[in-house]
CSV table of C-alpha atoms in Angstrom, one decimal:
chain,number,residue,atom,x,y,z
A,1,MET,CA,0.8,-5.1,-42.1
A,2,TYR,CA,-0.5,-6.7,-38.9
A,3,ARG,CA,-1.6,-10.3,-39.3
A,4,LEU,CA,-4.0,-12.2,-37.1
A,5,VAL,CA,-2.6,-14.6,-34.6
A,6,LEU,CA,-4.5,-17.9,-35.0
A,7,LEU,CA,-4.3,-19.5,-31.5
A,8,GLY,CA,-3.9,-23.2,-31.7
A,9,PHE,CA,-2.6,-23.0,-35.3
A,10,VAL,CA,0.6,-24.5,-36.6
A,11,PHE,CA,3.6,-23.6,-34.3
A,12,CYS,CA,7.2,-23.4,-35.2
A,13,THR,CA,9.6,-26.0,-33.9
A,14,SER,CA,10.5,-23.5,-31.2
A,15,GLY,CA,6.8,-23.6,-30.0
A,16,ILE,CA,5.9,-20.0,-31.1
A,17,VAL,CA,4.5,-18.3,-34.1
A,18,SER,CA,6.7,-16.0,-36.2
A,19,ALA,CA,7.6,-12.6,-34.8
A,20,ALA,CA,5.6,-10.9,-37.6
A,21,ASP,CA,2.5,-12.5,-36.3
A,22,GLN,CA,3.1,-11.7,-32.6
A,23,PRO,CA,1.1,-8.8,-31.1
A,24,ASN,CA,2.6,-6.3,-28.7
A,25,ILE,CA,1.2,-6.7,-25.2
A,26,VAL,CA,0.8,-4.1,-22.5
A,27,LEU,CA,-0.1,-5.2,-18.9
A,28,PHE,CA,-0.9,-2.0,-16.9
A,29,VAL,CA,-1.1,-2.7,-13.2
A,30,SER,CA,-2.2,-0.1,-10.7
A,31,ASP,CA,-1.6,-0.4,-7.0
A,32,ASP,CA,-4.7,-0.8,-4.7
A,33,HIS,CA,-7.3,0.4,-7.1
A,34,GLY,CA,-10.8,-1.0,-6.5
A,35,MET,CA,-13.8,-1.2,-8.8
A,36,ASP,CA,-15.3,1.7,-6.7
A,37,ALA,CA,-13.3,4.4,-8.5
A,38,LEU,CA,-13.8,4.1,-12.3
A,39,GLY,CA,-16.4,5.7,-14.4
A,40,CYS,CA,-16.8,2.6,-16.6
A,41,TYR,CA,-17.7,0.6,-13.4
A,42,GLY,CA,-20.4,3.0,-12.5
A,43,ASN,CA,-18.8,5.9,-10.5
A,44,PRO,CA,-20.3,9.2,-11.9
A,45,ILE,CA,-17.9,11.4,-9.9
A,46,ILE,CA,-14.4,10.0,-10.6
A,47,LYS,CA,-12.7,11.4,-13.8
A,48,THR,CA,-11.2,8.5,-15.7
A,49,PRO,CA,-11.9,9.2,-19.4
A,50,HIS,CA,-9.0,7.3,-20.9
A,51,LEU,CA,-9.8,4.1,-19.0
A,52,ASP,CA,-13.5,4.5,-19.7
A,53,GLN,CA,-12.6,4.7,-23.4
A,54,LEU,CA,-10.6,1.5,-23.1
A,55,ALA,CA,-13.8,-0.2,-21.8
A,56,LYS,CA,-15.8,1.2,-24.7
A,57,GLU,CA,-13.3,-0.2,-27.2
A,58,GLY,CA,-12.6,-3.5,-25.4
A,59,VAL,CA,-14.0,-6.0,-22.9
A,60,ARG,CA,-14.9,-5.0,-19.3
A,61,PHE,CA,-15.0,-7.9,-16.9
A,62,THR,CA,-17.5,-7.7,-14.0
A,63,GLN,CA,-16.2,-10.6,-12.0
A,64,ALA,CA,-12.4,-10.5,-12.1
A,65,TYR,CA,-10.5,-11.4,-8.9
A,66,CYS,CA,-7.0,-11.3,-7.6
A,67,THR,CA,-6.2,-14.3,-5.5
A,68,SER,CA,-4.5,-12.5,-2.6
A,69,ALA,CA,-5.3,-8.9,-1.6
A,70,SER,CA,-1.6,-8.1,-1.0
A,71,CYS,CA,0.7,-6.3,-3.4
A,72,ALA,CA,3.7,-8.7,-3.7
A,73,ALA,CA,1.7,-11.9,-3.3
A,74,SER,CA,-0.8,-10.8,-6.0
A,75,ARG,CA,1.9,-9.8,-8.4
A,76,SER,CA,3.6,-13.1,-8.1
A,77,VAL,CA,0.4,-14.8,-9.2
A,78,ILE,CA,0.0,-12.3,-12.1
A,79,LEU,CA,3.4,-13.2,-13.5
A,80,THR,CA,3.4,-16.9,-12.9
A,81,GLY,CA,-0.1,-18.2,-13.3
A,82,LYS,CA,0.3,-20.1,-10.0
A,83,PHE,CA,-1.0,-19.5,-6.5
A,84,GLY,CA,1.5,-18.1,-4.0
A,85,HIS,CA,1.2,-21.0,-1.6
A,86,ALA,CA,2.7,-23.2,-4.3
A,87,THR,CA,5.6,-20.9,-5.3
A,88,GLY,CA,6.8,-19.6,-1.9
A,89,SER,CA,5.4,-16.1,-2.6
A,90,TYR,CA,3.6,-16.0,0.7
A,91,GLY,CA,3.7,-12.2,1.3
A,92,HIS,CA,5.8,-9.1,1.0
A,93,VAL,CA,9.3,-9.4,-0.4
A,94,HIS,CA,10.9,-6.2,0.8
A,95,ASP,CA,12.8,-5.3,4.0
A,96,TYR,CA,12.4,-7.8,6.9
A,97,HIS,CA,9.4,-9.6,5.3
A,98,HIS,CA,11.7,-11.3,2.7
A,99,PHE,CA,9.3,-13.8,1.1
A,100,SER,CA,10.7,-14.9,-2.3
A,101,THR,CA,9.5,-17.1,-5.2
A,102,PHE,CA,11.2,-20.5,-5.7
A,103,GLU,CA,14.0,-20.4,-8.2
A,104,SER,CA,12.5,-23.2,-10.2
A,105,VAL,CA,9.4,-21.1,-11.2
A,106,LYS,CA,9.2,-19.9,-14.8
A,107,SER,CA,7.6,-16.5,-15.0
A,108,LEU,CA,5.8,-14.7,-17.8
A,109,PRO,CA,8.6,-12.3,-18.8
A,110,VAL,CA,11.1,-15.1,-19.1
A,111,LEU,CA,8.7,-17.3,-21.2
A,112,LEU,CA,7.9,-14.4,-23.5
A,113,ASN,CA,11.6,-13.5,-23.9
A,114,LYS,CA,12.2,-17.1,-25.1
A,115,ALA,CA,9.4,-16.6,-27.6
A,116,GLY,CA,11.2,-13.6,-29.2
A,117,TYR,CA,9.7,-10.7,-27.2
A,118,THR,CA,11.5,-7.8,-25.8
A,119,THR,CA,10.3,-7.6,-22.2
A,120,ALA,CA,10.4,-4.3,-20.3
A,121,ARG,CA,9.1,-3.1,-17.0
A,122,VAL,CA,8.6,0.4,-15.5
A,123,GLY,CA,7.5,1.4,-12.0
A,124,LYS,CA,6.7,-0.8,-9.1
A,125,TYR,CA,8.4,-4.2,-9.1
A,126,HIS,CA,7.9,-5.8,-5.6
A,127,LEU,CA,9.0,-9.3,-6.7
A,128,ALA,CA,11.9,-11.5,-5.9
A,129,PRO,CA,14.2,-13.0,-7.0
A,130,GLU,CA,15.2,-11.1,-10.1
A,131,SER,CA,16.4,-14.3,-11.7
A,132,VAL,CA,12.8,-15.6,-11.7
A,133,TYR,CA,11.2,-12.3,-12.8
A,134,LYS,CA,13.9,-11.1,-15.2
A,135,PHE,CA,13.0,-8.4,-17.8
A,136,ASP,CA,15.3,-7.4,-20.7
A,137,ARG,CA,14.9,-3.7,-19.9
A,138,VAL,CA,14.2,-1.8,-16.7
A,139,LEU,CA,13.0,1.7,-17.4
A,140,SER,CA,13.4,4.6,-14.9
A,141,ALA,CA,10.6,7.0,-14.0
A,142,ASP,CA,8.7,8.3,-11.0
A,143,PRO,CA,6.1,5.6,-10.3
A,144,ARG,CA,3.8,8.3,-9.0
A,145,ASN,CA,3.9,10.2,-12.3
A,146,THR,CA,2.3,7.9,-14.9
A,147,VAL,CA,2.8,10.5,-17.6
A,148,GLU,CA,6.6,10.4,-17.0
A,149,MET,CA,6.4,6.6,-17.0
A,150,ALA,CA,4.6,6.5,-20.3
A,151,THR,CA,7.3,8.9,-21.8
A,152,ALA,CA,10.0,6.5,-20.6
A,153,CYS,CA,8.4,3.7,-22.5
A,154,GLU,CA,8.6,5.3,-25.9
A,155,GLY,CA,11.8,3.6,-26.9
A,156,VAL,CA,10.3,0.2,-26.2
A,157,ILE,CA,7.2,1.1,-28.1
A,158,ASN,CA,9.0,2.3,-31.2
A,159,GLN,CA,11.2,-0.7,-31.7
A,160,GLU,CA,10.7,-3.3,-34.4
A,161,ARG,CA,10.5,-6.5,-32.2
A,162,PRO,CA,7.3,-7.4,-30.5
A,163,PHE,CA,7.3,-6.2,-26.9
A,164,PHE,CA,5.7,-7.0,-23.6
A,165,LEU,CA,5.5,-4.0,-21.4
A,166,TYR,CA,4.8,-4.4,-17.7
A,167,PHE,CA,3.6,-0.9,-16.6
A,168,CYS,CA,3.1,-0.7,-12.8
A,169,THR,CA,2.2,2.5,-11.0
A,170,ASP,CA,2.6,3.3,-7.3
A,171,ASP,CA,-0.8,5.0,-7.4
A,172,PRO,CA,-3.2,4.9,-5.7
A,173,HIS,CA,-1.3,3.2,-2.9
A,174,ARG,CA,-1.1,5.1,0.4
A,175,ASP,CA,2.0,7.2,0.8
A,176,ALA,CA,4.4,7.8,3.7
A,177,PRO,CA,4.1,9.0,6.4
A,178,PHE,CA,1.5,6.4,7.3
A,179,GLN,CA,1.1,7.9,10.8
A,180,PRO,CA,0.0,11.4,10.2
A,181,GLU,CA,0.2,14.4,12.5
A,182,PRO,CA,-2.5,15.1,13.6
A,183,TRP,CA,-3.9,11.6,13.6
A,184,ASP,CA,-7.1,12.6,11.7
A,185,ALA,CA,-5.2,14.1,8.8
A,186,PRO,CA,-5.9,12.2,5.5
A,187,ASN,CA,-3.2,10.2,3.8
A,188,SER,CA,-1.9,11.9,0.7
A,189,PHE,CA,-2.1,8.8,-1.5
A,190,GLY,CA,1.0,10.1,-3.3
A,191,ASN,CA,-0.6,13.5,-4.1
A,192,ARG,CA,1.6,16.6,-3.9
A,193,GLU,CA,0.6,20.2,-3.5
A,194,GLN,CA,3.1,21.2,-6.3
A,195,GLY,CA,1.7,18.5,-8.5
A,196,PHE,CA,3.7,16.5,-11.0
A,197,PRO,CA,5.3,17.6,-14.3
A,198,GLY,CA,3.0,17.0,-17.2
A,199,VAL,CA,0.0,16.0,-15.1
A,200,ASP,CA,-3.1,18.1,-14.6
A,201,THR,CA,-4.0,17.9,-10.9
A,202,VAL,CA,-7.6,16.8,-10.5
A,203,LYS,CA,-9.0,17.5,-7.0
A,204,TYR,CA,-12.2,16.2,-5.5
A,205,LYS,CA,-14.3,17.6,-2.7
A,206,PRO,CA,-14.9,15.2,0.3
A,207,ALA,CA,-18.6,16.0,0.1
A,208,ASP,CA,-18.8,14.7,-3.5
A,209,VAL,CA,-17.1,11.3,-3.2
A,210,ILE,CA,-19.1,8.1,-3.0
A,211,VAL,CA,-18.5,6.2,0.2
A,212,PRO,CA,-18.6,2.4,-0.5
A,213,PRO,CA,-20.9,0.5,1.9
A,214,PHE,CA,-18.1,-1.3,3.6
A,215,LEU,CA,-16.7,2.0,4.9
A,216,PRO,CA,-18.0,4.4,7.5
A,217,ASP,CA,-19.5,7.6,6.1
A,218,THR,CA,-17.4,9.9,8.2
A,219,GLN,CA,-15.5,13.1,7.4
A,220,PRO,CA,-12.1,11.5,7.8
A,221,CYS,CA,-13.1,8.7,5.4
A,222,ARG,CA,-14.5,11.2,2.9
A,223,GLU,CA,-11.3,13.2,3.1
A,224,GLU,CA,-9.2,10.1,2.4
A,225,LEU,CA,-11.4,9.0,-0.5
A,226,ALA,CA,-11.0,12.5,-2.1
A,227,GLU,CA,-7.2,12.0,-2.0
A,228,TYR,CA,-7.6,8.5,-3.4
A,229,TYR,CA,-9.7,9.8,-6.2
A,230,GLN,CA,-7.0,12.4,-7.1
A,231,SER,CA,-4.4,9.6,-7.3
A,232,VAL,CA,-6.6,7.5,-9.5
A,233,SER,CA,-7.1,10.4,-11.9
A,234,ARG,CA,-3.4,10.7,-12.2
A,235,ILE,CA,-3.2,7.1,-13.3
A,236,ASP,CA,-5.8,7.8,-16.0
A,237,GLN,CA,-3.7,10.6,-17.5
A,238,GLY,CA,-0.7,8.4,-17.7
A,239,PHE,CA,-2.7,5.7,-19.3
A,240,GLY,CA,-3.9,8.2,-21.9
A,241,LYS,CA,-0.4,9.2,-22.6
A,242,LEU,CA,0.6,5.6,-23.1
A,243,VAL,CA,-2.2,5.0,-25.5
A,244,GLU,CA,-1.2,8.2,-27.4
A,245,SER,CA,2.4,6.9,-27.7
A,246,LEU,CA,1.1,3.7,-29.2
A,247,ARG,CA,-1.0,5.6,-31.7
A,248,LYS,CA,1.9,7.8,-32.8
A,249,ALA,CA,4.2,4.8,-33.2
A,250,GLY,CA,1.6,3.1,-35.4
A,251,LYS,CA,1.2,0.3,-32.9
A,252,SER,CA,-2.4,0.7,-31.8
A,253,ASP,CA,-3.7,-1.9,-34.2
A,254,ASN,CA,-1.3,-4.6,-33.1
A,255,THR,CA,-1.1,-4.0,-29.4
A,256,ILE,CA,-3.2,-5.8,-26.8
A,257,VAL,CA,-3.8,-3.7,-23.7
A,258,ILE,CA,-4.8,-5.1,-20.3
A,259,TYR,CA,-5.7,-2.9,-17.3
A,260,ILE,CA,-5.9,-4.4,-13.8
A,261,SER,CA,-5.1,-3.6,-10.2
A,262,ASP,CA,-3.1,-5.8,-7.9
A,263,ASN,CA,-5.7,-5.8,-5.1
A,264,GLY,CA,-8.5,-3.7,-3.7
A,265,ILE,CA,-8.6,-0.2,-2.2
A,266,ALA,CA,-6.2,0.5,0.7
A,267,PHE,CA,-8.8,0.8,3.4
A,268,PRO,CA,-9.8,-1.6,6.1
A,269,GLY,CA,-12.4,-4.1,4.8
A,270,ALA,CA,-10.8,-4.3,1.4
A,271,LYS,CA,-7.0,-4.6,1.0
A,272,THR,CA,-5.6,-7.6,2.9
A,273,THR,CA,-9.0,-9.2,3.2
A,274,VAL,CA,-10.7,-11.7,0.9
A,275,TYR,CA,-14.0,-9.9,1.1
A,276,GLU,CA,-15.3,-8.7,-2.3
A,277,PRO,CA,-13.8,-5.1,-2.0
A,278,GLY,CA,-10.4,-6.6,-1.4
A,279,VAL,CA,-10.4,-9.2,-4.3
A,280,LYS,CA,-13.0,-8.2,-6.9
A,281,LEU,CA,-11.2,-5.8,-9.2
A,282,PRO,CA,-11.3,-3.9,-12.5
A,283,CYS,CA,-10.1,-5.8,-15.5
A,284,ILE,CA,-10.4,-4.3,-19.0
A,285,VAL,CA,-8.9,-6.0,-22.1
A,286,LYS,CA,-8.6,-4.5,-25.5
A,287,ASP,CA,-7.6,-6.8,-28.3
A,288,PRO,CA,-7.7,-4.7,-31.5
A,289,ARG,CA,-8.3,-7.8,-33.6
A,290,MET,CA,-11.8,-8.2,-32.1
A,291,LYS,CA,-14.7,-6.7,-34.2
A,292,ASN,CA,-17.1,-6.1,-31.4
A,293,GLN,CA,-16.4,-3.4,-28.9
A,294,GLY,CA,-17.7,-2.4,-25.5
A,295,ILE,CA,-18.4,-6.0,-24.4
A,296,VAL,CA,-19.4,-6.6,-20.7
A,297,ASN,CA,-18.1,-10.1,-19.8
A,298,ASN,CA,-19.6,-11.7,-16.6
A,299,ALA,CA,-17.2,-14.7,-16.6
A,300,MET,CA,-15.4,-15.3,-13.3
A,301,ILE,CA,-11.7,-15.0,-13.9
A,302,THR,CA,-8.6,-14.6,-11.6
A,303,TRP,CA,-5.1,-13.2,-11.9
A,304,ALA,CA,-3.9,-16.8,-12.1
A,305,ASP,CA,-5.5,-16.8,-15.6
A,306,LEU,CA,-3.4,-13.9,-16.8
A,307,THR,CA,-0.1,-15.7,-17.6
A,308,PRO,CA,-1.7,-18.5,-19.7
A,309,THR,CA,-4.0,-15.9,-21.4
A,310,ILE,CA,-1.1,-13.6,-22.3
A,311,LEU,CA,1.0,-16.5,-23.6
A,312,SER,CA,-2.0,-17.5,-25.8
A,313,PHE,CA,-2.3,-13.9,-27.1
A,314,ALA,CA,1.4,-14.2,-28.0
A,315,GLY,CA,1.0,-17.6,-29.7
A,316,VAL,CA,3.3,-19.3,-27.3
A,317,LYS,CA,2.7,-23.0,-26.9
A,318,TYR,CA,2.4,-24.4,-23.4
A,319,SER,CA,0.7,-27.2,-21.4
A,320,ALA,CA,-2.4,-26.3,-19.4
A,321,SER,CA,-0.9,-28.2,-16.5
A,322,ASP,CA,2.0,-25.7,-16.4
A,323,PHE,CA,-0.4,-23.2,-14.6
A,324,HIS,CA,-3.1,-23.1,-12.0
A,325,GLY,CA,-5.0,-20.6,-14.2
A,326,ARG,CA,-6.5,-21.0,-17.6
A,327,ASN,CA,-6.6,-19.1,-20.9
A,328,PHE,CA,-9.6,-16.8,-21.3
A,329,THR,CA,-8.9,-15.6,-24.8
A,330,THR,CA,-11.5,-18.0,-26.2
A,331,ILE,CA,-14.4,-16.3,-24.2
A,332,LEU,CA,-13.4,-12.7,-24.5
A,333,GLY,CA,-16.2,-11.9,-26.9
A,334,GLU,CA,-18.9,-13.5,-24.8
A,335,THR,CA,-21.1,-12.0,-22.1
A,336,SER,CA,-21.9,-15.0,-19.9
A,337,PRO,CA,-19.8,-17.9,-21.1
A,338,LYS,CA,-20.6,-21.4,-19.6
A,339,GLY,CA,-18.0,-23.0,-17.4
A,340,TRP,CA,-16.7,-19.7,-15.9
A,341,ASN,CA,-18.6,-19.5,-12.7
A,342,GLU,CA,-16.1,-20.7,-10.1
A,343,ILE,CA,-12.9,-19.2,-8.7
A,344,TYR,CA,-10.5,-19.7,-5.8
A,345,ALA,CA,-8.4,-17.4,-3.7
A,346,SER,CA,-5.5,-18.0,-1.3
A,347,HIS,CA,-4.0,-15.5,1.1
A,348,ASN,CA,-1.3,-16.2,3.7
A,349,PHE,CA,0.5,-13.0,4.8
A,350,HIS,CA,0.6,-9.4,4.0
A,351,GLU,CA,3.4,-8.1,6.2
A,352,LEU,CA,5.5,-10.8,7.9
A,353,THR,CA,3.7,-10.1,11.2
A,354,MET,CA,0.3,-10.5,9.6
A,355,TYR,CA,-0.1,-14.3,9.6
A,356,TYR,CA,-3.8,-15.0,8.8
A,357,PRO,CA,-4.1,-17.6,6.0
A,358,MET,CA,-7.5,-17.7,4.3
A,359,ARG,CA,-8.8,-19.8,1.5
A,360,VAL,CA,-11.8,-19.0,-0.7
A,361,VAL,CA,-14.0,-20.8,-3.1
A,362,ARG,CA,-16.7,-18.9,-5.1
A,363,GLU,CA,-19.2,-21.0,-6.9
A,364,GLY,CA,-22.0,-19.1,-8.6
A,365,LYS,CA,-23.8,-17.0,-6.0
A,366,PHE,CA,-22.1,-18.8,-3.0
A,367,LYS,CA,-18.8,-17.9,-1.5
A,368,LEU,CA,-17.0,-19.8,1.3
A,369,ILE,CA,-14.1,-18.3,3.3
A,370,TRP,CA,-12.0,-20.6,5.5
A,371,ASN,CA,-10.2,-18.5,8.1
A,372,ILE,CA,-7.5,-21.0,9.0
A,373,ALA,CA,-6.1,-18.9,11.9
A,374,TRP,CA,-9.6,-17.9,13.1
A,375,ARG,CA,-8.7,-18.0,16.8
A,376,LEU,CA,-6.3,-15.0,16.2
A,377,GLU,CA,-7.4,-11.4,16.1
A,378,TYR,CA,-7.4,-10.2,12.5
A,379,PRO,CA,-4.1,-8.4,11.9
A,380,PHE,CA,-3.9,-4.9,10.5
A,381,ALA,CA,-1.5,-3.7,7.8
A,382,SER,CA,0.5,-0.8,9.4
A,383,ASP,CA,-0.8,1.8,6.9
A,384,LEU,CA,-4.4,0.7,7.3
A,385,TRP,CA,-4.2,0.8,11.1
A,386,ALA,CA,-2.9,4.3,11.1
A,387,ALA,CA,-5.4,5.5,8.6
A,388,SER,CA,-7.7,8.3,9.9
A,389,THR,CA,-10.6,6.3,8.4
A,390,TRP,CA,-10.0,3.5,10.9
A,391,GLN,CA,-8.7,5.6,13.8
A,392,SER,CA,-11.8,7.8,13.8
A,393,VAL,CA,-13.9,4.7,14.6
A,394,TYR,CA,-11.3,3.0,16.9
A,395,ARG,CA,-10.7,6.1,19.0
A,396,SER,CA,-14.4,6.8,19.4
A,397,GLY,CA,-15.1,3.2,20.5
A,398,GLY,CA,-17.5,2.8,17.6
A,399,GLU,CA,-19.4,-0.5,17.3
A,400,THR,CA,-19.6,-0.6,13.5
A,401,PHE,CA,-17.2,0.0,10.6
A,402,GLY,CA,-19.4,0.4,7.5
A,403,LYS,CA,-22.0,-2.3,7.7
A,404,ARG,CA,-19.9,-4.7,9.7
A,405,LYS,CA,-19.5,-4.8,13.4
A,406,VAL,CA,-16.0,-4.0,14.6
A,407,LYS,CA,-15.9,-7.1,16.7
A,408,ASP,CA,-16.8,-9.2,13.7
A,409,TYR,CA,-14.1,-7.6,11.7
A,410,LEU,CA,-11.5,-8.3,14.3
A,411,PHE,CA,-12.7,-11.8,15.4
A,412,ARG,CA,-14.0,-14.0,12.6
A,413,ALA,CA,-15.6,-17.4,12.4
A,414,GLU,CA,-13.7,-20.3,11.1
A,415,PHE,CA,-16.0,-20.6,8.1
A,416,GLU,CA,-17.9,-17.7,6.5
A,417,LEU,CA,-20.5,-18.7,3.9
A,418,TYR,CA,-22.3,-16.0,2.0
A,419,ASP,CA,-25.1,-15.9,-0.6
A,420,LEU,CA,-23.9,-13.0,-2.7
A,421,SER,CA,-27.1,-12.8,-4.7
A,422,LYS,CA,-28.9,-11.7,-1.5
A,423,ASP,CA,-26.0,-10.4,0.7
A,424,VAL,CA,-23.5,-8.4,-1.5
A,425,ASP,CA,-21.9,-6.9,1.6
A,426,GLU,CA,-21.1,-10.4,3.1
A,427,ILE,CA,-22.7,-9.7,6.5
A,428,GLN,CA,-25.0,-12.7,7.0
A,429,ASN,CA,-22.8,-15.7,7.7
A,430,LEU,CA,-24.7,-18.9,6.6
A,431,ALA,CA,-22.1,-21.4,7.8
A,432,THR,CA,-24.1,-22.5,10.8
A,433,ASP,CA,-27.5,-22.3,9.0
A,434,GLU,CA,-29.0,-25.8,8.7
A,435,ASP,CA,-30.7,-24.9,5.4
A,436,HIS,CA,-27.2,-24.4,3.9
A,437,ALA,CA,-25.5,-27.4,5.4
A,438,ASP,CA,-25.2,-29.2,2.1
A,439,VAL,CA,-23.8,-26.1,0.4
A,440,LEU,CA,-21.2,-25.8,3.1
A,441,LYS,CA,-20.2,-29.4,2.8
A,442,ARG,CA,-19.9,-29.3,-1.0
A,443,LEU,CA,-17.8,-26.1,-0.9
A,444,LYS,CA,-15.5,-27.5,1.8
A,445,GLY,CA,-14.9,-30.5,-0.4
A,446,LYS,CA,-14.1,-28.2,-3.4
A,447,LEU,CA,-11.7,-26.2,-1.3
A,448,LYS,CA,-9.8,-29.2,-0.1
A,449,ALA,CA,-9.6,-30.6,-3.6
A,450,PHE,CA,-8.3,-27.2,-4.8
A,451,GLN,CA,-5.6,-27.3,-2.2
A,452,LEU,CA,-4.5,-30.8,-3.1
A,453,LYS,CA,-4.4,-30.0,-6.8
A,454,THR,CA,-2.3,-26.8,-6.3
A,455,LYS,CA,-0.1,-28.4,-3.6
A,456,ASP,CA,-1.1,-26.1,-0.8
A,457,PRO,CA,0.9,-26.8,2.4
A,458,TRP,CA,-2.0,-25.6,4.5
A,459,VAL,CA,-4.1,-28.6,3.5
A,460,ILE,CA,-2.6,-30.3,6.5
A,461,LEU,CA,-4.9,-28.3,8.7
A,462,TRP,CA,-7.9,-30.3,7.5
A,463,ASP,CA,-8.0,-32.8,10.4
A,464,HIS,CA,-4.1,-32.9,10.3
A,465,ASP,CA,-4.2,-34.3,6.8
A,466,ASP,CA,-0.5,-35.3,6.1
A,467,SER,CA,-1.1,-36.4,2.5
A,468,MET,CA,1.4,-33.7,1.3
A,469,GLN,CA,3.9,-34.1,4.1
A,470,GLY,CA,7.4,-34.4,2.6
A,471,THR,CA,10.5,-36.1,3.8
A,472,GLY,CA,12.2,-32.9,4.9
A,473,VAL,CA,15.0,-33.3,2.4
A,474,GLY,CA,13.3,-32.3,-0.8
A,475,LEU,CA,14.0,-29.2,-2.9
């Protein structure tokens, strides 16, 4: 019989509750999936019935944020509870990029393993080194076939010990080749004409997709969105298979399920930016112990909050000072909890050649972006530059990309201040508006305090502040 975990109750000498009281935990992470393509977030065209059902049975967050809209950097935050600028996770880990988390960092799977959990991962990893992000079991499956991935997880699901399953798809990330022939051919987003074993191919007509306002309403863009939608529907089927496996194993009532994406949709204006389409993401949490269902939670949370939250779900004792994020289990059942109206974001690199550090503070309706390298042209991810959606505007010499002027996308002000209650598309920069001078000053102060608190090396660029300057001989 499943017994309720009482967070904050009496812990064993090891710092955890007994194994019998520990719920299983599934963290399902898609790759480049925005809020734009989910039925439960308001899209009437996309077919995502299983994820929509999760929202009906759980909690759907409306203001959940990654802290860096780049795959590897975001995933490091998800599994450490710390911003990448403090852990060395500045950007991509693979090939010549080679960013890597400091060996001293304690990650979520390692901490859960010490607490008695079997930890398993399947699909995209994109983290380094393995000694920091070590899992007990590494499962093999095609990361583009989420049904196959779910099948590969059945052994973990059917075991007796509590488990933590890190389920990471390659969908709906763009797929190679990134430079199509001809140039205006849409990227496949992993879709295949022959389909995938066990997956029903769900295709969409370009005329039917909903073009987000930050994108141009062009035929190339619509064609790419149709491919993106198809990839998202494949995710949903695999998620449904995973839920069914939990049900058949009798684990539905003692398994917490969390669905998120690592960063926003893989189109210019979203992924690799800190504009809302890049960092504001789906987050759905189902805790079967909760009586109320279908809750819409407006708290501002970030992926830095996930590690302390999951440890709290597991009944693992920790110090709040161990992480930059905080536990949101206590406000899951609320709609607009007090004290959850401020978040921070920190982006440094995507690819190695894409140096463009940005820091963000969001306080209520106001959002401040500090473009630290603002004198540089904004760098493009290789796949986004080659995208027919961008090339159709670039090759025609278009002046606008969605609602934003192309020149404003490529060349940005040092500070961007937006009132999101009036300007959801982040077009009207208020940083030079005298009526918002006090807001700008206050948010700059908060941003610097955040950097100092989280030991951000880039704090030195506030008037050459050397308060964090080391001796050059430290670890």
